[in-house]
GROMACS .gro file of C-alpha atoms in nm:
model
  446
    1MET     CA    1   2.101   2.737  -2.861
    2ASN     CA    2   2.145   2.717  -3.237
    3LYS     CA    3   2.405   2.979  -3.195
    4LYS     CA    4   2.608   2.757  -2.962
    5ILE     CA    5   2.595   2.419  -3.171
    6ASN     CA    6   2.669   2.475  -3.521
    7PHE     CA    7   2.699   2.111  -3.716
    8LYS     CA    8   2.853   2.214  -3.995
    9HIS     CA    9   3.198   2.210  -3.769
   10ASN     CA   10   3.374   1.916  -3.821
   11ASP     CA   11   3.365   1.656  -3.533
   12ALA     CA   12   3.615   1.757  -3.287
   13SER     CA   13   3.485   2.127  -3.292
   14LEU     CA   14   3.103   1.995  -3.253
   15LYS     CA   15   3.228   1.748  -2.977
   16LYS     CA   16   3.391   2.023  -2.778
   17SER     CA   17   3.084   2.239  -2.803
   18LEU     CA   18   2.844   1.989  -2.712
   19LYS     CA   19   3.028   1.938  -2.365
   20SER     CA   20   2.962   2.261  -2.236
   21VAL     CA   21   2.570   2.226  -2.333
   22PHE     CA   22   2.341   2.086  -2.065
   23ALA     CA   23   2.160   1.726  -2.124
   24TYR     CA   24   1.819   1.893  -2.098
   25ASP     CA   25   1.928   2.169  -2.357
   26LEU     CA   26   2.006   1.916  -2.590
   27ALA     CA   27   1.694   1.742  -2.545
   28VAL     CA   28   1.491   2.052  -2.616
   29LEU     CA   29   1.693   2.057  -2.924
   30TYR     CA   30   1.668   1.713  -3.025
   31HIS     CA   31   1.307   1.708  -3.209
   32ASN     CA   32   1.413   2.007  -3.425
   33LEU     CA   33   1.724   1.829  -3.579
   34ASP     CA   34   1.738   1.636  -3.912
   35LYS     CA   35   1.820   1.290  -3.888
   36ASP     CA   36   2.202   1.336  -3.985
   37GLU     CA   37   2.214   1.626  -3.695
   38LYS     CA   38   2.056   1.356  -3.441
   39ARG     CA   39   2.287   1.099  -3.567
   40ARG     CA   40   2.591   1.306  -3.552
   41LEU     CA   41   2.482   1.438  -3.181
   42LEU     CA   42   2.411   1.099  -3.060
   43ASP     CA   43   2.770   0.967  -3.179
   44LEU     CA   44   2.942   1.257  -3.031
   45VAL     CA   45   2.828   1.269  -2.668
   46GLY     CA   46   2.931   1.045  -2.411
   47LEU     CA   47   2.714   0.757  -2.275
   48GLU     CA   48   2.609   0.959  -1.952
   49LYS     CA   49   2.480   1.273  -2.107
   50LEU     CA   50   2.299   1.057  -2.370
   51THR     CA   51   2.136   0.885  -2.091
   52ASP     CA   52   2.032   1.208  -1.939
   53ILE     CA   53   1.947   1.356  -2.269
   54PHE     CA   54   1.711   1.047  -2.329
   55VAL     CA   55   1.544   1.076  -1.994
   56GLU     CA   56   1.465   1.441  -2.050
   57LEU     CA   57   1.260   1.316  -2.411
   58ASP     CA   58   0.911   1.233  -2.435
   59SER     CA   59   0.823   0.891  -2.532
   60GLU     CA   60   0.786   0.971  -2.922
   61ASN     CA   61   1.146   1.091  -2.943
   62GLN     CA   62   1.284   0.828  -2.726
   63GLN     CA   63   1.179   0.590  -2.955
   64ASP     CA   64   1.328   0.776  -3.234
   65LEU     CA   65   1.664   0.808  -3.050
   66ILE     CA   66   1.667   0.423  -3.011
   67ASN     CA   67   1.596   0.358  -3.355
   68ILE     CA   68   1.890   0.584  -3.466
   69LEU     CA   69   2.144   0.442  -3.222
   70GLU     CA   70   2.341   0.124  -3.350
   71VAL     CA   71   2.280  -0.193  -3.147
   72PRO     CA   72   2.580  -0.156  -2.950
   73LYS     CA   73   2.575   0.170  -2.810
   74ARG     CA   74   2.150   0.102  -2.802
   75LYS     CA   75   2.263  -0.189  -2.541
   76SER     CA   76   2.479   0.057  -2.354
   77LEU     CA   77   2.217   0.318  -2.298
   78LEU     CA   78   1.937   0.076  -2.201
   79ARG     CA   79   2.165  -0.084  -1.959
   80ASN     CA   80   2.252   0.245  -1.811
   81LEU     CA   81   1.920   0.368  -1.743
   82GLU     CA   82   1.760   0.341  -1.415
   83SER     CA   83   1.493   0.064  -1.392
   84ASP     CA   84   1.239   0.298  -1.347
   85ASP     CA   85   1.325   0.522  -1.626
   86LEU     CA   86   1.367   0.227  -1.855
   87LYS     CA   87   1.039   0.066  -1.729
   88GLU     CA   88   0.852   0.366  -1.824
   89PHE     CA   89   1.004   0.400  -2.163
   90ILE     CA   90   0.967   0.045  -2.238
   91GLU     CA   91   0.562   0.014  -2.125
   92GLU     CA   92   0.494   0.288  -2.419
   93LEU     CA   93   0.596   0.027  -2.701
   94ASP     CA   94   0.374  -0.261  -2.814
   95LYS     CA   95   0.441  -0.622  -2.700
   96GLU     CA   96   0.687  -0.699  -2.985
   97GLN     CA   97   0.896  -0.411  -2.911
   98GLN     CA   98   0.898  -0.447  -2.540
   99THR     CA   99   1.046  -0.802  -2.624
  100GLU     CA  100   1.312  -0.686  -2.831
  101MET     CA  101   1.410  -0.417  -2.569
  102ILE     CA  102   1.423  -0.670  -2.298
  103LYS     CA  103   1.635  -0.878  -2.494
  104LEU     CA  104   1.918  -0.621  -2.513
  105LEU     CA  105   1.919  -0.623  -2.113
  106PRO     CA  106   2.162  -0.840  -1.903
  107ALA     CA  107   1.966  -1.115  -1.763
  108VAL     CA  108   1.912  -0.963  -1.402
  109LYS     CA  109   1.804  -0.612  -1.518
  110ALA     CA  110   1.571  -0.805  -1.781
  111LYS     CA  111   1.412  -0.998  -1.525
  112THR     CA  112   1.379  -0.677  -1.293
  113ILE     CA  113   1.193  -0.470  -1.605
  114SER     CA  114   0.973  -0.774  -1.662
  115LEU     CA  115   0.856  -0.777  -1.289
  116LEU     CA  116   0.780  -0.375  -1.295
  117LEU     CA  117   0.560  -0.442  -1.615
  118THR     CA  118   0.335  -0.664  -1.398
  119TYR     CA  119   0.268  -0.400  -1.161
  120ASP     CA  120  -0.062  -0.183  -1.225
  121ASP     CA  121   0.001   0.180  -1.301
  122ASP     CA  122  -0.201   0.281  -0.972
  123TYR     CA  123   0.069   0.086  -0.726
  124ALA     CA  124   0.341   0.252  -0.560
  125ALA     CA  125   0.571  -0.015  -0.724
  126SER     CA  126   0.527   0.086  -1.041
  127ILE     CA  127   0.709   0.372  -1.019
  128MET     CA  128   1.009   0.226  -0.790
  129SER     CA  129   1.365   0.211  -0.865
  130THR     CA  130   1.563  -0.108  -0.794
  131GLU     CA  131   1.882   0.052  -0.781
  132PHE     CA  132   1.937   0.053  -0.405
  133ILE     CA  133   2.198  -0.066  -0.134
  134THR     CA  134   2.147  -0.281   0.156
  135ILE     CA  135   2.390  -0.396   0.447
  136GLU     CA  136   2.355  -0.693   0.666
  137ARG     CA  137   2.285  -0.589   1.039
  138HIS     CA  138   2.580  -0.775   1.179
  139LEU     CA  139   2.853  -0.592   0.995
  140THR     CA  140   3.079  -0.335   1.169
  141ILE     CA  141   3.068   0.036   1.048
  142LYS     CA  142   3.407  -0.060   0.827
  143GLU     CA  143   3.272  -0.362   0.690
  144ALA     CA  144   2.959  -0.174   0.586
  145THR     CA  145   3.127   0.115   0.457
  146ASN     CA  146   3.361  -0.133   0.249
  147HIS     CA  147   3.052  -0.301   0.098
  148VAL     CA  148   2.889   0.023  -0.003
  149VAL     CA  149   3.209   0.130  -0.171
  150THR     CA  150   3.304  -0.198  -0.331
  151THR     CA  151   2.955  -0.281  -0.489
  152SER     CA  152   2.779   0.038  -0.548
  153ARG     CA  153   2.701   0.132  -0.913
  154GLU     CA  154   2.695   0.457  -1.085
  155GLN     CA  155   2.282   0.421  -1.117
  156ASP     CA  156   2.272   0.309  -0.750
  157TYR     CA  157   2.086   0.525  -0.496
  158ILE     CA  158   2.312   0.547  -0.176
  159ASP     CA  159   2.194   0.857   0.008
  160THR     CA  160   2.022   0.608   0.229
  161ILE     CA  161   2.162   0.289   0.296
  162PHE     CA  162   1.900   0.011   0.391
  163VAL     CA  163   1.974  -0.245   0.656
  164VAL     CA  164   1.833  -0.646   0.643
  165ASP     CA  165   1.879  -0.894   0.871
  166GLU     CA  166   1.988  -1.268   0.789
  167ASN     CA  167   1.611  -1.357   0.642
  168LYS     CA  168   1.673  -1.019   0.415
  169LYS     CA  169   1.383  -0.854   0.598
  170ILE     CA  170   1.440  -0.490   0.636
  171VAL     CA  171   1.502  -0.382   1.003
  172GLY     CA  172   1.613  -0.026   0.958
  173THR     CA  173   1.799   0.231   0.749
  174ILE     CA  174   2.113   0.443   0.778
  175SER     CA  175   2.212   0.766   0.608
  176LEU     CA  176   2.549   0.809   0.414
  177LYS     CA  177   2.632   1.064   0.635
  178SER     CA  178   2.578   0.888   0.948
  179LEU     CA  179   2.765   0.581   0.789
  180ILE     CA  180   3.072   0.759   0.708
  181MET     CA  181   3.085   1.001   1.048
  182ALA     CA  182   3.087   0.677   1.266
  183ARG     CA  183   3.341   0.539   1.408
  184SER     CA  184   3.504   0.241   1.223
  185GLY     CA  185   3.476  -0.030   1.490
  186THR     CA  186   3.107   0.068   1.612
  187SER     CA  187   2.838  -0.209   1.547
  188LEU     CA  188   2.583  -0.094   1.300
  189ASN     CA  189   2.304  -0.148   1.563
  190HIS     CA  190   2.427   0.192   1.722
  191VAL     CA  191   2.348   0.412   1.422
  192ILE     CA  192   2.046   0.244   1.268
  193ASN     CA  193   1.713   0.423   1.249
  194GLU     CA  194   1.461   0.169   1.322
  195ASP     CA  195   1.183   0.436   1.319
  196PHE     CA  196   1.130   0.465   0.923
  197HIS     CA  197   0.838   0.512   0.685
  198PHE     CA  198   0.755   0.238   0.365
  199VAL     CA  199   0.471   0.141   0.150
  200MET     CA  200   0.392  -0.195   0.040
  201GLU     CA  201   0.412  -0.307  -0.313
  202ASN     CA  202   0.051  -0.282  -0.365
  203ASP     CA  203  -0.011   0.017  -0.161
  204SER     CA  204  -0.134   0.297  -0.397
  205ILE     CA  205   0.117   0.569  -0.551
  206GLU     CA  206  -0.083   0.843  -0.360
  207LYS     CA  207  -0.016   0.693  -0.046
  208ALA     CA  208   0.375   0.711  -0.139
  209ILE     CA  209   0.310   1.060  -0.242
  210GLN     CA  210   0.149   1.156   0.077
  211THR     CA  211   0.421   0.949   0.294
  212VAL     CA  212   0.693   1.121   0.128
  213VAL     CA  213   0.553   1.477   0.170
  214ASP     CA  214   0.410   1.405   0.528
  215TYR     CA  215   0.733   1.292   0.645
  216ASP     CA  216   0.982   1.529   0.451
  217GLU     CA  217   1.146   1.175   0.328
  218ASN     CA  218   1.421   1.178   0.013
  219SER     CA  219   1.320   0.813  -0.028
  220ILE     CA  220   1.128   0.516   0.093
  221PRO     CA  221   1.136   0.157   0.093
  222VAL     CA  222   0.872  -0.055  -0.123
  223LEU     CA  223   0.836  -0.376   0.069
  224ASN     CA  224   0.687  -0.711  -0.042
  225LYS     CA  225   0.433  -0.933   0.188
  226ASP     CA  226   0.749  -1.070   0.346
  227ASP     CA  227   0.871  -0.748   0.469
  228GLN     CA  228   1.178  -0.775   0.198
  229ILE     CA  229   1.299  -0.448   0.014
  230ILE     CA  230   1.225  -0.489  -0.354
  231GLY     CA  231   1.272  -0.122  -0.443
  232ILE     CA  232   1.265   0.235  -0.367
  233VAL     CA  233   1.064   0.545  -0.439
  234THR     CA  234   1.267   0.885  -0.406
  235ALA     CA  235   1.157   1.235  -0.382
  236ASP     CA  236   1.245   1.281  -0.750
  237ASP     CA  237   1.005   0.978  -0.862
  238ILE     CA  238   0.738   1.173  -0.640
  239PHE     CA  239   0.828   1.500  -0.802
  240ASP     CA  240   0.765   1.359  -1.140
  241GLU     CA  241   0.464   1.170  -1.049
  242ILE     CA  242   0.301   1.510  -0.917
  243ILE     CA  243   0.392   1.698  -1.230
  244GLU     CA  244   0.249   1.417  -1.429
  245ASN     CA  245  -0.059   1.410  -1.233
  246THR     CA  246  -0.131   1.796  -1.249
  247GLU     CA  247  -0.054   1.810  -1.627
  248ASP     CA  248  -0.311   1.527  -1.679
  249ASP     CA  249  -0.572   1.701  -1.420
  250TYR     CA  250  -0.518   2.045  -1.637
  251GLN     CA  251  -0.562   1.831  -1.933
  252LYS     CA  252  -0.907   1.672  -1.819
  253MET     CA  253  -0.999   2.032  -1.713
  254ALA     CA  254  -0.999   2.151  -2.051
  255LEU     CA  255  -1.097   1.808  -2.229
  256LEU     CA  256  -0.715   1.766  -2.370
  257GLN     CA  257  -0.586   1.444  -2.411
  258ASP     CA  258  -0.187   1.353  -2.444
  259HIS     CA  259  -0.078   1.705  -2.525
  260ASP     CA  260   0.286   1.776  -2.624
  261SER     CA  261   0.452   2.092  -2.662
  262SER     CA  262   0.647   1.923  -2.966
  263PHE     CA  263   0.321   1.884  -3.169
  264THR     CA  264   0.243   2.107  -3.467
  265ALA     CA  265  -0.025   2.328  -3.484
  266LEU     CA  266  -0.211   2.121  -3.717
  267ARG     CA  267  -0.193   1.841  -3.493
  268ARG     CA  268  -0.294   2.062  -3.213
  269SER     CA  269  -0.590   2.194  -3.371
  270LYS     CA  270  -0.713   1.832  -3.474
  271GLN     CA  271  -0.668   1.754  -3.084
  272ARG     CA  272  -0.882   2.022  -2.996
  273LEU     CA  273  -1.141   2.050  -3.220
  274PRO     CA  274  -1.386   1.770  -3.134
  275TRP     CA  275  -1.387   1.891  -2.803
  276LEU     CA  276  -1.490   2.246  -2.921
  277MET     CA  277  -1.746   2.109  -3.160
  278ILE     CA  278  -1.881   1.940  -2.835
  279ALA     CA  279  -1.916   2.283  -2.689
  280VAL     CA  280  -2.086   2.409  -2.997
  281VAL     CA  281  -2.348   2.143  -3.004
  282LEU     CA  282  -2.397   2.205  -2.615
  283ASN     CA  283  -2.449   2.583  -2.674
  284LEU     CA  284  -2.677   2.520  -2.950
  285VAL     CA  285  -2.871   2.326  -2.662
  286ILE     CA  286  -2.876   2.632  -2.474
  287ALA     CA  287  -3.001   2.862  -2.758
  288SER     CA  288  -3.279   2.597  -2.827
  289PHE     CA  289  -3.339   2.633  -2.473
  290ILE     CA  290  -3.386   3.016  -2.498
  291SER     CA  291  -3.592   2.996  -2.803
  292ILE     CA  292  -3.868   2.785  -2.571
  293PHE     CA  293  -3.918   3.121  -2.401
  294GLU     CA  294  -3.920   3.360  -2.698
  295ALA     CA  295  -4.284   3.462  -2.599
  296THR     CA  296  -4.142   3.583  -2.236
  297ILE     CA  297  -3.889   3.749  -2.389
  298ALA     CA  298  -4.067   3.947  -2.634
  299GLU     CA  299  -4.284   4.028  -2.355
  300VAL     CA  300  -4.023   4.131  -2.134
  301THR     CA  301  -3.717   4.243  -2.297
  302ALA     CA  302  -3.535   4.374  -2.006
  303LEU     CA  303  -3.465   3.996  -1.919
  304VAL     CA  304  -3.189   3.980  -2.158
  305LEU     CA  305  -2.982   4.238  -1.991
  306PHE     CA  306  -2.936   3.998  -1.688
  307GLN     CA  307  -2.870   3.683  -1.881
  308PRO     CA  308  -2.491   3.729  -1.862
  309LEU     CA  309  -2.494   3.776  -1.478
  310ILE     CA  310  -2.712   3.493  -1.423
  311LEU     CA  311  -2.471   3.273  -1.650
  312ALA     CA  312  -2.155   3.402  -1.482
  313MET     CA  313  -2.256   3.372  -1.106
  314ALA     CA  314  -2.390   3.022  -1.139
  315GLY     CA  315  -2.047   2.903  -1.306
  316ASN     CA  316  -1.816   3.097  -1.067
  317ILE     CA  317  -1.984   2.950  -0.738
  318GLY     CA  318  -1.951   2.569  -0.925
  319THR     CA  319  -1.596   2.610  -1.004
  320GLN     CA  320  -1.499   2.724  -0.631
  321SER     CA  321  -1.700   2.415  -0.505
  322LEU     CA  322  -1.547   2.210  -0.737
  323ALA     CA  323  -1.185   2.316  -0.717
  324VAL     CA  324  -1.208   2.276  -0.319
  325THR     CA  325  -1.389   1.930  -0.353
  326ILE     CA  326  -1.098   1.813  -0.586
  327LEU     CA  327  -0.835   1.938  -0.406
  328GLY     CA  328  -0.942   1.766  -0.062
  329LEU     CA  329  -0.962   1.448  -0.276
  330HIS     CA  330  -0.605   1.492  -0.392
  331LEU     CA  331  -0.498   1.587  -0.057
  332LYS     CA  332  -0.660   1.324   0.113
  333GLU     CA  333  -0.846   1.574   0.357
  334PHE     CA  334  -1.111   1.327   0.394
  335ASP     CA  335  -1.179   0.951   0.349
  336GLU     CA  336  -1.246   0.836  -0.048
  337LYS     CA  337  -1.433   0.548   0.068
  338SER     CA  338  -1.676   0.692   0.288
  339ILE     CA  339  -1.902   1.019   0.235
  340PRO     CA  340  -1.739   1.300   0.360
  341LYS     CA  341  -2.018   1.435   0.593
  342LYS     CA  342  -1.817   1.733   0.736
  343HIS     CA  343  -1.710   1.891   0.375
  344ILE     CA  344  -2.053   1.840   0.228
  345ALA     CA  345  -2.206   2.019   0.514
  346LYS     CA  346  -1.978   2.320   0.502
  347GLU     CA  347  -1.989   2.366   0.111
  348VAL     CA  348  -2.354   2.312   0.124
  349ILE     CA  349  -2.398   2.607   0.398
  350ILE     CA  350  -2.126   2.805   0.210
  351GLY     CA  351  -2.298   2.757  -0.119
  352PHE     CA  352  -2.623   2.851   0.050
  353VAL     CA  353  -2.513   3.169   0.230
  354ASN     CA  354  -2.314   3.289  -0.087
  355SER     CA  355  -2.615   3.208  -0.332
  356LEU     CA  356  -2.847   3.385  -0.058
  357LEU     CA  357  -2.664   3.700  -0.038
  358LEU     CA  358  -2.534   3.742  -0.376
  359GLY     CA  359  -2.914   3.668  -0.455
  360ILE     CA  360  -3.001   4.000  -0.265
  361ALA     CA  361  -2.724   4.209  -0.419
  362SER     CA  362  -2.828   4.112  -0.772
  363PHE     CA  363  -3.232   4.232  -0.676
  364ALA     CA  364  -3.068   4.551  -0.543
  365PHE     CA  365  -2.852   4.587  -0.884
  366ALA     CA  366  -3.158   4.497  -1.110
  367PHE     CA  367  -3.398   4.723  -0.917
  368THR     CA  368  -3.142   5.003  -0.925
  369PHE     CA  369  -3.051   4.979  -1.312
  370LEU     CA  370  -3.440   4.949  -1.417
  371THR     CA  371  -3.503   5.229  -1.243
  372LEU     CA  372  -3.251   5.494  -1.317
  373LEU     CA  373  -3.212   5.390  -1.683
  374PRO     CA  374  -3.514   5.438  -1.905
  375THR     CA  375  -3.637   5.122  -2.054
  376GLN     CA  376  -3.970   4.987  -2.172
  377ASP     CA  377  -3.985   4.769  -1.847
  378VAL     CA  378  -3.881   5.064  -1.626
  379GLN     CA  379  -4.257   4.999  -1.480
  380ARG     CA  380  -4.137   4.647  -1.367
  381PRO     CA  381  -3.814   4.689  -1.164
  382VAL     CA  382  -3.933   4.487  -0.865
  383GLU     CA  383  -4.081   4.212  -1.047
  384ILE     CA  384  -3.772   4.165  -1.280
  385GLY     CA  385  -3.560   4.221  -0.964
  386THR     CA  386  -3.745   3.944  -0.787
  387ILE     CA  387  -3.692   3.727  -1.074
  388VAL     CA  388  -3.295   3.784  -1.090
  389PHE     CA  389  -3.306   3.710  -0.723
  390ILE     CA  390  -3.464   3.375  -0.777
  391ALA     CA  391  -3.252   3.279  -1.083
  392ILE     CA  392  -2.913   3.406  -0.898
  393PHE     CA  393  -3.007   3.217  -0.576
  394SER     CA  394  -3.135   2.913  -0.723
  395SER     CA  395  -2.876   2.823  -1.010
  396MET     CA  396  -2.611   2.933  -0.765
  397PHE     CA  397  -2.698   2.693  -0.491
  398ILE     CA  398  -2.761   2.409  -0.732
  399SER     CA  399  -2.440   2.481  -0.914
  400ALA     CA  400  -2.236   2.486  -0.554
  401LEU     CA  401  -2.412   2.123  -0.483
  402MET     CA  402  -2.320   1.980  -0.813
  403GLY     CA  403  -1.941   2.110  -0.742
  404VAL     CA  404  -1.955   1.908  -0.445
  405PHE     CA  405  -2.128   1.576  -0.557
  406VAL     CA  406  -2.045   1.541  -0.889
  407PRO     CA  407  -1.650   1.512  -0.850
  408LEU     CA  408  -1.739   1.283  -0.534
  409PHE     CA  409  -1.964   1.061  -0.723
  410LEU     CA  410  -1.699   1.023  -1.040
  411ASN     CA  411  -1.413   0.970  -0.766
  412LYS     CA  412  -1.650   0.676  -0.585
  413ARG     CA  413  -1.675   0.557  -0.965
  414GLY     CA  414  -1.315   0.518  -1.021
  415ILE     CA  415  -1.355   0.809  -1.238
  416ASN     CA  416  -1.084   1.117  -1.220
  417PRO     CA  417  -1.274   1.392  -1.080
  418SER     CA  418  -1.103   1.644  -1.263
  419ALA     CA  419  -1.305   1.543  -1.550
  420ALA     CA  420  -1.599   1.725  -1.389
  421SER     CA  421  -1.458   2.061  -1.462
  422GLY     CA  422  -1.459   2.074  -1.813
  423PRO     CA  423  -1.685   2.231  -2.080
  424ILE     CA  424  -1.981   1.963  -2.028
  425MET     CA  425  -1.984   2.065  -1.687
  426THR     CA  426  -2.010   2.421  -1.741
  427THR     CA  427  -2.274   2.410  -2.001
  428ILE     CA  428  -2.500   2.199  -1.787
  429ASN     CA  429  -2.461   2.483  -1.507
  430ASP     CA  430  -2.577   2.746  -1.808
  431VAL     CA  431  -2.875   2.523  -1.917
  432VAL     CA  432  -3.011   2.497  -1.535
  433ALA     CA  433  -2.936   2.851  -1.488
  434LEU     CA  434  -3.133   2.964  -1.796
  435VAL     CA  435  -3.415   2.743  -1.719
  436ILE     CA  436  -3.465   2.855  -1.373
  437TYR     CA  437  -3.415   3.228  -1.516
  438PHE     CA  438  -3.656   3.224  -1.796
  439GLY     CA  439  -3.902   2.971  -1.625
  440ALA     CA  440  -3.958   3.202  -1.332
  441ALA     CA  441  -4.015   3.486  -1.596
  442THR     CA  442  -4.245   3.284  -1.759
  443ILE     CA  443  -4.456   3.208  -1.457
  444ALA     CA  444  -4.446   3.547  -1.331
  445PHE     CA  445  -4.545   3.753  -1.697
  446LEU     CA  446  -4.741   3.520  -1.901
   0.00000   0.00000   0.00000
């Protein structure tokens, strides 16, 4: 990248070089440039490429770019952005900055952005675009085509045209391809698709995602209570939302918030350190539990040999149940508002069977290990094997149950269930497994 762009060149040579570089690549390069290089870059690229660069940047670099631009070019950029991208940028600003940015917009676009900012982040309308084309039902194909050609703008989504009646209520859709291929004198009624999918403005983003995925739509209209179209959600919007949700879930799984690849190593370290310190404290809690059973371990030292096995197996089965339950919630495989009895029953049976079989296998392993290898506890292979069986079976089954019920409980409370998959849950499973293991051993041997 740096070999392609040499900022020591004069403006004419640099402008020529920039034309051959994609907007995404320039966005990746942007945060590594100094202020003078950024200013030259922004001065020399055209408005369309500048818009594409802006969309690819994270919020912090978007604000930096806006601050560098002179007011006239700043206005041009903001006006050229699609409404959903502009709304996403403005909502990250504080109230005073939001007001300043909205003042730079034309009246109609300012009103649109102000409206979009009122929608809750969970609503489908919060990610909709307002750049779409409508045509009236009474038009002929020729009139409709002329309307699309003469009124559409660069930002407008025109793959699907939305047909409305005299009250502006949506009555159907027509693809641009169908409109172009139809005979000019034909009525729109002959080519309108009246069997279309939509979401209401207060429907959830999840419903919009599921509608687009289930019915393989490129776009769906967002309607108000009067069945008037106020925006559209495109497949690109859904794709961006899925990526954002996936990244958010992965960050929650590792207890990381607001991760950004542009952060310095020191900033990333400061971000992760508090949660790692929590993990240290929790592991000290585990150590304190083990110290309670110091007399048991001193009496039967072979118990320590199987401690890693106990911890690993409890964590593994819990992770499986947790992943399946969270996936089921995300894919809407069961109703979030009711108790998914079928899912719970299946996971409980699976957890019981797997825990029992692996408990038996662990008993056989422990018995064989203590019989074949010389240890001071070789005379107790059956007793120790039984303790291992009890610990494996009990801790795995409890972990499996937690993997099912904890995310369902969090989801019911309106908390992202992915939060259940972090180090804290792992530590709880470890504590339960160790208490069962050494507790059973203490009862048996002391």
